[in-house]
Short mmCIF file of C-alpha atoms in Angstrom, two decimals:
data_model
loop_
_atom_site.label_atom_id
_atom_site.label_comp_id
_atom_site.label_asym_id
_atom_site.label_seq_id
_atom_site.Cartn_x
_atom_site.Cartn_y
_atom_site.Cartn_z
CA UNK A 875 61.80 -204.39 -44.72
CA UNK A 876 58.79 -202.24 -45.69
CA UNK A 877 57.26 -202.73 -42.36
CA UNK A 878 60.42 -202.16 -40.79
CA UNK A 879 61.11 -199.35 -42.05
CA UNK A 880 57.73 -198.03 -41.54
CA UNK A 881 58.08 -198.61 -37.66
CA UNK A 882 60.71 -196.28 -37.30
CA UNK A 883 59.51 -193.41 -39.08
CA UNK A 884 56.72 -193.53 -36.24
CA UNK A 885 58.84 -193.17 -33.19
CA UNK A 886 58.25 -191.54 -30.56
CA UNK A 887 58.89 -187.80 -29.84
CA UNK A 888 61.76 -186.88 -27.53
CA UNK A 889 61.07 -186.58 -23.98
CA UNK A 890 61.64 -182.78 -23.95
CA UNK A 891 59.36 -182.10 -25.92
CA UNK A 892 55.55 -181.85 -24.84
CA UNK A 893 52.57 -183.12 -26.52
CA UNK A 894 50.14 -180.11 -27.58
CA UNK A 895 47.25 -181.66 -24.86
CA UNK A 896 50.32 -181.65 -22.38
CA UNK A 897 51.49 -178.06 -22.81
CA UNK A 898 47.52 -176.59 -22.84
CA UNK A 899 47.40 -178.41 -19.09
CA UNK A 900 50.84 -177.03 -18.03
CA UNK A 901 49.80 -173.56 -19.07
CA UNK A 902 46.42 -174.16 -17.41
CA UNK A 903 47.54 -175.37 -14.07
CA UNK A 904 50.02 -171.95 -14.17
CA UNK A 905 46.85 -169.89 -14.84
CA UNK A 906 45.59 -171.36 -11.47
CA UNK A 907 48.48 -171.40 -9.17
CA UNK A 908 48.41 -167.28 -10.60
CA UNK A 909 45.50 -167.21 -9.80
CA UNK A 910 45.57 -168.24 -6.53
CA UNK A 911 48.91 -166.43 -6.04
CA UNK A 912 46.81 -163.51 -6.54
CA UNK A 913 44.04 -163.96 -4.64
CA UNK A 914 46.41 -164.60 -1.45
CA UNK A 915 47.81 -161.02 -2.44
CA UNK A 916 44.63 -159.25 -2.13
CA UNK A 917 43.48 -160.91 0.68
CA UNK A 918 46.94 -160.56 2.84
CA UNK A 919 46.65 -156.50 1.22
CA UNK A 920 42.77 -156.57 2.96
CA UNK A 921 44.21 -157.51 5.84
CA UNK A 922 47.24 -155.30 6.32
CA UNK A 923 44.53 -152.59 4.85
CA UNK A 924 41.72 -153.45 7.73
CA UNK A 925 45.01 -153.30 10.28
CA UNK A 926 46.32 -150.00 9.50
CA UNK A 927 42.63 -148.52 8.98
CA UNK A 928 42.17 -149.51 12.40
CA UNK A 929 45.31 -147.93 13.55
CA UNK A 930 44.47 -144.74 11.94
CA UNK A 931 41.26 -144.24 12.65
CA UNK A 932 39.19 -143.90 9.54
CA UNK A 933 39.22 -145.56 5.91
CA UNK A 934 41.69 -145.17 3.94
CA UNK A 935 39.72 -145.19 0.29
CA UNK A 936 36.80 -143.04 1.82
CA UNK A 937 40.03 -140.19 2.36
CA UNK A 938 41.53 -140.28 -0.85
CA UNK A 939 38.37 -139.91 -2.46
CA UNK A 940 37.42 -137.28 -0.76
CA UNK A 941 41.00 -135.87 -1.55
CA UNK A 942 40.06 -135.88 -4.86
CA UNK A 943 37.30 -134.84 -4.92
CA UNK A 944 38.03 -131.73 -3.26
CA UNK A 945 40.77 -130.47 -6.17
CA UNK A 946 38.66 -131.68 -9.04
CA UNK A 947 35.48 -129.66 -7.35
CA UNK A 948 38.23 -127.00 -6.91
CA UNK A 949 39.17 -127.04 -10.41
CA UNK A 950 35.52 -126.68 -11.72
CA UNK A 951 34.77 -123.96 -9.34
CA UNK A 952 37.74 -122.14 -10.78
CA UNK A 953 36.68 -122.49 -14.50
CA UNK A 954 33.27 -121.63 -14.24
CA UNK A 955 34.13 -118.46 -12.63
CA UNK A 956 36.56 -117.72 -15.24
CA UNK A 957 34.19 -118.20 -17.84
CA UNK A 958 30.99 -116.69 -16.36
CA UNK A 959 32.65 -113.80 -14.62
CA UNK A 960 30.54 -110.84 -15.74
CA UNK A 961 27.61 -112.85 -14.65
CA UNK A 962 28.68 -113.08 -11.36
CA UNK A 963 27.59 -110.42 -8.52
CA UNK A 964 30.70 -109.27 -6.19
CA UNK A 965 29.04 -111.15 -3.66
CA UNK A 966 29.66 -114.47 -4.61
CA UNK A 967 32.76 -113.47 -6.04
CA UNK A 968 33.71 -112.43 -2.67
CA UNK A 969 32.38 -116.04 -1.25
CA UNK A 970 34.65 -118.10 -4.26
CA UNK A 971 37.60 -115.98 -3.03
CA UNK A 972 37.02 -117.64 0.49
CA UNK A 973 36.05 -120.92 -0.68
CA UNK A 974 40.08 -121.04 -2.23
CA UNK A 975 41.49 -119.27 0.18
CA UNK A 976 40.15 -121.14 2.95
CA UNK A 977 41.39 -124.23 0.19
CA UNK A 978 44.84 -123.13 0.10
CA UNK A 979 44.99 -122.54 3.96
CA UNK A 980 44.08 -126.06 4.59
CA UNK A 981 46.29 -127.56 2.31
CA UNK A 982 49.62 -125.51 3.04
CA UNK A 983 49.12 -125.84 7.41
CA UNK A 984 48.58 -130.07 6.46
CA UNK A 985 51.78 -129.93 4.19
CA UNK A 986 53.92 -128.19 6.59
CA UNK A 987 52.96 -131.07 9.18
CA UNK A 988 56.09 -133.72 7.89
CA UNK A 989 56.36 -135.20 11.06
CA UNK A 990 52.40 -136.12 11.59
CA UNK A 991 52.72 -136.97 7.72
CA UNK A 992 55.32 -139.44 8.34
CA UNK A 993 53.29 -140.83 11.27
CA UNK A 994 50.21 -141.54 8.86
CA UNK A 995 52.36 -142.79 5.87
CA UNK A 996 54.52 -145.13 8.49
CA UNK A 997 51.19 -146.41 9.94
CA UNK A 998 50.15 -147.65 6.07
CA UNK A 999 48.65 -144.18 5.07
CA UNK A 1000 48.95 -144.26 0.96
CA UNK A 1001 52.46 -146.07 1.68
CA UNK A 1002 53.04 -147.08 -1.29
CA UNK A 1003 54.12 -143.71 -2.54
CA UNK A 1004 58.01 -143.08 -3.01
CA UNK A 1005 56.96 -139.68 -1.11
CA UNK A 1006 55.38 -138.50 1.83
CA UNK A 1007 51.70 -138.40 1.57
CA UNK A 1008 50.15 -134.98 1.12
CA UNK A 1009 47.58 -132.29 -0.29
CA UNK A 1010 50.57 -130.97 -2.86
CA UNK A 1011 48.31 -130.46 -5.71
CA UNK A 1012 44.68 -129.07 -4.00
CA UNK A 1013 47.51 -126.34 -2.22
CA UNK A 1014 49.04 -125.91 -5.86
CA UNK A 1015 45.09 -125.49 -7.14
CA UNK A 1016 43.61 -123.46 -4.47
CA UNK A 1017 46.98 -121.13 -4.45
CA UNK A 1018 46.63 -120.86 -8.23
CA UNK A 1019 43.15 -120.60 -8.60
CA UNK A 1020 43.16 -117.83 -5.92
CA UNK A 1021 45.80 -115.46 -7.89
CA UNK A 1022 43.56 -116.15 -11.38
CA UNK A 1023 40.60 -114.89 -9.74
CA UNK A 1024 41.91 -112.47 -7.91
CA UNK A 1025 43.76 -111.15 -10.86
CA UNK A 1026 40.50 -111.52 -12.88
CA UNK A 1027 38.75 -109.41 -10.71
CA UNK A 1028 41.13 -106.65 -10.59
CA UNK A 1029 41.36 -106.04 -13.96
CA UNK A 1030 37.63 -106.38 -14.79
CA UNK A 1031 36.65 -103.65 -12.06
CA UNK A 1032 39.72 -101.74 -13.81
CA UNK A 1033 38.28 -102.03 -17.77
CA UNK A 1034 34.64 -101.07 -16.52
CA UNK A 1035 35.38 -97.77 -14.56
CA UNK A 1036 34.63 -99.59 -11.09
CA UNK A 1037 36.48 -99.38 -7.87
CA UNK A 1038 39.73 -101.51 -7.93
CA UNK A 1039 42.23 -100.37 -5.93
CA UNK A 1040 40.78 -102.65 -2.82
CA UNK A 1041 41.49 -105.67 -5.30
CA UNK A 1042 44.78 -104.48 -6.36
CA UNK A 1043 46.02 -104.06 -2.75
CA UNK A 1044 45.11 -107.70 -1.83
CA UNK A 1045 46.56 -108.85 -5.16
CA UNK A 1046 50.06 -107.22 -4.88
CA UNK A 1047 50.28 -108.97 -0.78
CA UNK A 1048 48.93 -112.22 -2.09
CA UNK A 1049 51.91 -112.15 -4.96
CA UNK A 1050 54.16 -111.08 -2.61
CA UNK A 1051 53.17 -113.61 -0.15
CA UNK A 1052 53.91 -116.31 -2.92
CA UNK A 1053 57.08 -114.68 -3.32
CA UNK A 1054 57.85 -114.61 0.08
CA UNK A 1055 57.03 -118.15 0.40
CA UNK A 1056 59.76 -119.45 -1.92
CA UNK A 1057 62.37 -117.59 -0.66
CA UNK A 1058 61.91 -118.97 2.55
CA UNK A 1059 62.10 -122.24 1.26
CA UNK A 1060 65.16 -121.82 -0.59
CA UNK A 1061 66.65 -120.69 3.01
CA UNK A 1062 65.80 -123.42 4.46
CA UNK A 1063 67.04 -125.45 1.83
CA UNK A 1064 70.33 -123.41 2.19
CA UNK A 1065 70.19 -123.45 5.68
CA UNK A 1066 70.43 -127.71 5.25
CA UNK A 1067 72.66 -127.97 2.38
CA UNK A 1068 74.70 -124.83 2.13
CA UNK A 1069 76.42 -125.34 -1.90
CA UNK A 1070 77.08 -128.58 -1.09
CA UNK A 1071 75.81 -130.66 -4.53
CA UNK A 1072 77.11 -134.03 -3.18
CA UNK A 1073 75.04 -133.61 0.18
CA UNK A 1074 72.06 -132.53 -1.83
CA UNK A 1075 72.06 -135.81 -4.14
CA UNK A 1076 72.70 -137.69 -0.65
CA UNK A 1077 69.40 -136.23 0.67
CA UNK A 1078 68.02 -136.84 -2.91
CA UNK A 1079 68.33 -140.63 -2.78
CA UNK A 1080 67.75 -140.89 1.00
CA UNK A 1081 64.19 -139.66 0.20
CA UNK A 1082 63.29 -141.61 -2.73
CA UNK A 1083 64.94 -145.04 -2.10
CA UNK A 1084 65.62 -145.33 2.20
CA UNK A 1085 62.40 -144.04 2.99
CA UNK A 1086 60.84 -146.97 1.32
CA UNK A 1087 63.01 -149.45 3.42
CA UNK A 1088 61.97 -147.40 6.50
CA UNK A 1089 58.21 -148.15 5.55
CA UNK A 1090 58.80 -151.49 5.10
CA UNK A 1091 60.98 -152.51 7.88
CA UNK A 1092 59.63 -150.49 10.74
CA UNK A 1093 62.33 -151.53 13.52
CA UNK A 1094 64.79 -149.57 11.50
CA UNK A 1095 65.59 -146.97 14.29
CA UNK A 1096 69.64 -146.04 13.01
CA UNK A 1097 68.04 -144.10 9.93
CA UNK A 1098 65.59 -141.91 11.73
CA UNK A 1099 67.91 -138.81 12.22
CA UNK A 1100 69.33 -139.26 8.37
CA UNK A 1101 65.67 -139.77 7.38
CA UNK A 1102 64.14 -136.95 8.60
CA UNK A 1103 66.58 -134.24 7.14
CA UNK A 1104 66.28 -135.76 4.24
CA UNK A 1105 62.71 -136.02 4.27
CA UNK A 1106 62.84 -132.07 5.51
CA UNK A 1107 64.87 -131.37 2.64
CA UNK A 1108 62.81 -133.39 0.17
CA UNK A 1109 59.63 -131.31 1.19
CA UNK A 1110 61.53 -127.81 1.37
CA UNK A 1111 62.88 -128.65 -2.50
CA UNK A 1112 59.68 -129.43 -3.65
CA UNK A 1113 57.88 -126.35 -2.44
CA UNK A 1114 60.64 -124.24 -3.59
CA UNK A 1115 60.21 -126.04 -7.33
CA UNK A 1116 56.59 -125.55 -7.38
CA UNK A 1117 56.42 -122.11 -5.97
CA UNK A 1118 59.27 -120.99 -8.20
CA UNK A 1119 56.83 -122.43 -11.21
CA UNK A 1120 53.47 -120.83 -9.94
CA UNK A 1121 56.44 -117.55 -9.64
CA UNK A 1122 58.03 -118.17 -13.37
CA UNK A 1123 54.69 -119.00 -15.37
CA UNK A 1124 52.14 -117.01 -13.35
CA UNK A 1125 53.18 -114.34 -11.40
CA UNK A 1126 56.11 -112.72 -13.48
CA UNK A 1127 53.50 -112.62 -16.50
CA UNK A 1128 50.77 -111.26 -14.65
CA UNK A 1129 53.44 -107.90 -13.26
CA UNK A 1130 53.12 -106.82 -16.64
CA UNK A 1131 49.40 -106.01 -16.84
CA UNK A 1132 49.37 -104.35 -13.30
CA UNK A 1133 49.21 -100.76 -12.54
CA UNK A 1134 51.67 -100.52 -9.93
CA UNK A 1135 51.78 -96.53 -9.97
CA UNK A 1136 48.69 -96.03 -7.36
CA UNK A 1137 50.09 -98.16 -5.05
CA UNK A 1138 51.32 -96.32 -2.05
CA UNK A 1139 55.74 -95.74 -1.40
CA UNK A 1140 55.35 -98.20 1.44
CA UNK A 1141 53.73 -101.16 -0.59
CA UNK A 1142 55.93 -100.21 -3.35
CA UNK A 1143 59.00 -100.25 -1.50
CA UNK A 1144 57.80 -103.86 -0.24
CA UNK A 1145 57.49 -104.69 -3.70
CA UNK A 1146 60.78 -103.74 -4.44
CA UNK A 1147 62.42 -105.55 -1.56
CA UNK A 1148 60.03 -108.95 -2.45
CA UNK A 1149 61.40 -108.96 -6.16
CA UNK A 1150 65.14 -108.25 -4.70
CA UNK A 1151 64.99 -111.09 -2.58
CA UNK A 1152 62.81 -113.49 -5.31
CA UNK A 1153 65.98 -112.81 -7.30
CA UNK A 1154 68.39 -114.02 -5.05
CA UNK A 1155 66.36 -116.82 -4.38
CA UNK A 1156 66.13 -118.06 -8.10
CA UNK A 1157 70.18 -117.41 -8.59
CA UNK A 1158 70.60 -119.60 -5.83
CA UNK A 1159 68.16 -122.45 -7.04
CA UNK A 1160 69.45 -122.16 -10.28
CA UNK A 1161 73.35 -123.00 -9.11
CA UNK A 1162 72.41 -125.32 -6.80
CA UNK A 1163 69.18 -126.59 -7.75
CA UNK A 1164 68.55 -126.95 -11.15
CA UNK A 1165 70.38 -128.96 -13.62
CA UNK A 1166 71.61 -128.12 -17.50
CA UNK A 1167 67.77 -128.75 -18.34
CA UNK A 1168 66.38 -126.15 -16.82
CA UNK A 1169 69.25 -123.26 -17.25
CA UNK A 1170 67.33 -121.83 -19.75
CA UNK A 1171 64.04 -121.39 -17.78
CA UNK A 1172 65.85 -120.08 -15.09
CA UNK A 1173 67.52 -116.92 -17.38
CA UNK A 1174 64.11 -116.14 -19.01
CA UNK A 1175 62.97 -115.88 -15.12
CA UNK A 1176 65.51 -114.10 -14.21
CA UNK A 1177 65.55 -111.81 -17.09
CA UNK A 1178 61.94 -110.80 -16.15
CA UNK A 1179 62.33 -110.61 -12.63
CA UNK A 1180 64.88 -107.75 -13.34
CA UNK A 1181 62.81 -106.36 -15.65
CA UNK A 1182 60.19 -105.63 -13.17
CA UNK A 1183 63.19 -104.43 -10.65
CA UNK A 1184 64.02 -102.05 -13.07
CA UNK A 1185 60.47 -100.72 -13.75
CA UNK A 1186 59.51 -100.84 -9.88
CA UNK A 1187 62.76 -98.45 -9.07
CA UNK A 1188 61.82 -96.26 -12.07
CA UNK A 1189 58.83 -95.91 -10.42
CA UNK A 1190 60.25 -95.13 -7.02
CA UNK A 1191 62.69 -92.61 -8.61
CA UNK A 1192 60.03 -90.88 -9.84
CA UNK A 1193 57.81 -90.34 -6.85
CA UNK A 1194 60.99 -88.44 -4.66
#
């Protein structure tokens, strides 16, 4: 009975249930059909890479490194002037100012280009983004950097007795040029949408989720027309959002330290008309735009802007 008994206390395991040896090998064989999974990935993602390169014309990698190069070289260039300003001669302040300008100028005339930025990003261009591809950030950069140095220089030729009204001319068009800038693309964001929130979240989610079912199924003709307003809108709302920032954070701050009073009427009364329209502009955005997260950024803008409106027809009142 002993023996018996001792038989049966060694069975063995259930079938479901795997041996320690047997689950190591399991767990090893995945590890190798992964493995190989991925392997087959990169190589069919060389492939479609080598493909599209060929398409387009140059290398892909090469581009976006030079890309990025170009705003972190931008960046740098823009701190070290900011810091070693007074060691700088007006010359090569002079030859920064065209080194952004001729940044931003690049950047803005390639972003305006949707339709040969759809071409690249259709022919495998940095297709994996959810958006177009683009130079967004060096024309953010090189548009910022420009108004800091600008502003920079202004006020330094101001505080040590030298000629400055040259600098504050070209500062007051470049604001008003940013100005100018986002209220055209709020019209043209009117112009496509009107008031019309439901359209506008249409548009929204035609550009973030159909787009990528364009890129990936390329005979998809029916969506073209739908696809490329929304892909217009997309662009126009996202320059109006930045501009309105660089406007907001930047620009609205920076009225406060300048001398507008030796500015001539006709300048001033362009300055007037820019902050008139910049107002409209942000009312709009903020009704149609913006949601109950932003309403408060959007009064503290607006608040300013008709601060300055206020100050600016002061100004005007007291010159007739």
């Amino acid at each position: 009975l002993l023996i018996i008994f001792f038989f049966l206390m060694i069975r063995r395991p259930p079938r479901s249930t795997q041996s320690r040896s047997s689950a190591a090998s399991d767990v090893y064989k995945r590890q190798i059909q992964d493995r190989r999974k991925s392997d087959n990935e990169k190589e069919s993602l060389a492939i479609v890479r080598r493909r599209n390169e060929k398409v387009l014309g140059f290398q892909i990698d090469k581009c976006v490194c030079q890309c990025v190069v170009q705003l972190l070289m931008t960046n740098a260039l823009r701190e070290g002037v900011e810091h070693h300003f007074e060691k700088l001669t007006p010359e090569l302040i002079e030859r920064v100012l065209q080194i952004m300008q001729h940044t931003y100028n690049f950047a803005k005339g390639f972003n305006q280009e949707i339709e040969l930025r759809k071409v690249l990003w259709i022919n495998g261009f940095m297709c994996d983004l959810k958006h177009l591809p683009g130079l967004l950030k060096q024309e953010i950069e090189g548009l910022t950097s420009l108004i800091a140095i600008r502003f920079k220089y202004y006020q330094y030729n101001k505080q040590h007795g030298k000629e400055y009204r040259d600098q504050l001319d070209t500062l007051t068009r470049l604001l008003l040029h940013v100005m100018d800038r986002f209220e055209e693309a709020v019209k043209q964001v009117n112009e496509i949408c009107g008031h019309d929130k439901e359209l506008i979240n249409q548009l929204r989610k035609l550009a973030s989720e159909e787009v990528r079912a364009v890129n990936l199924e390329r005979e998809i003709q029916e969506n073209t027309d739908r696809l490329s307003k929304a892909l217009h809108y997309h662009e126009r709302e996202r320059d109006s959002n930045n501009l309105k920032s660089i406007i907001c954070s930047n620009i609205l701050l920076k009225f406060n330290q300048i001398d507008f009073s030796e500015v001539s009427n006709e300048v001033l009364e362009n300055i007037s008309q820019c902050l008139n329209k910049t107002s409209s502009s942000l009312t709009y955005a903020k009704e149609v735009l913006s949601d109950a997260s932003q309403e408060a950024s959007f009064i503290e803008a607006l608040s300013l802007l008709n601060g300055h409106i206020e100050k600016i027809k002061q100004l005007q009142e007291q010159r007739n």
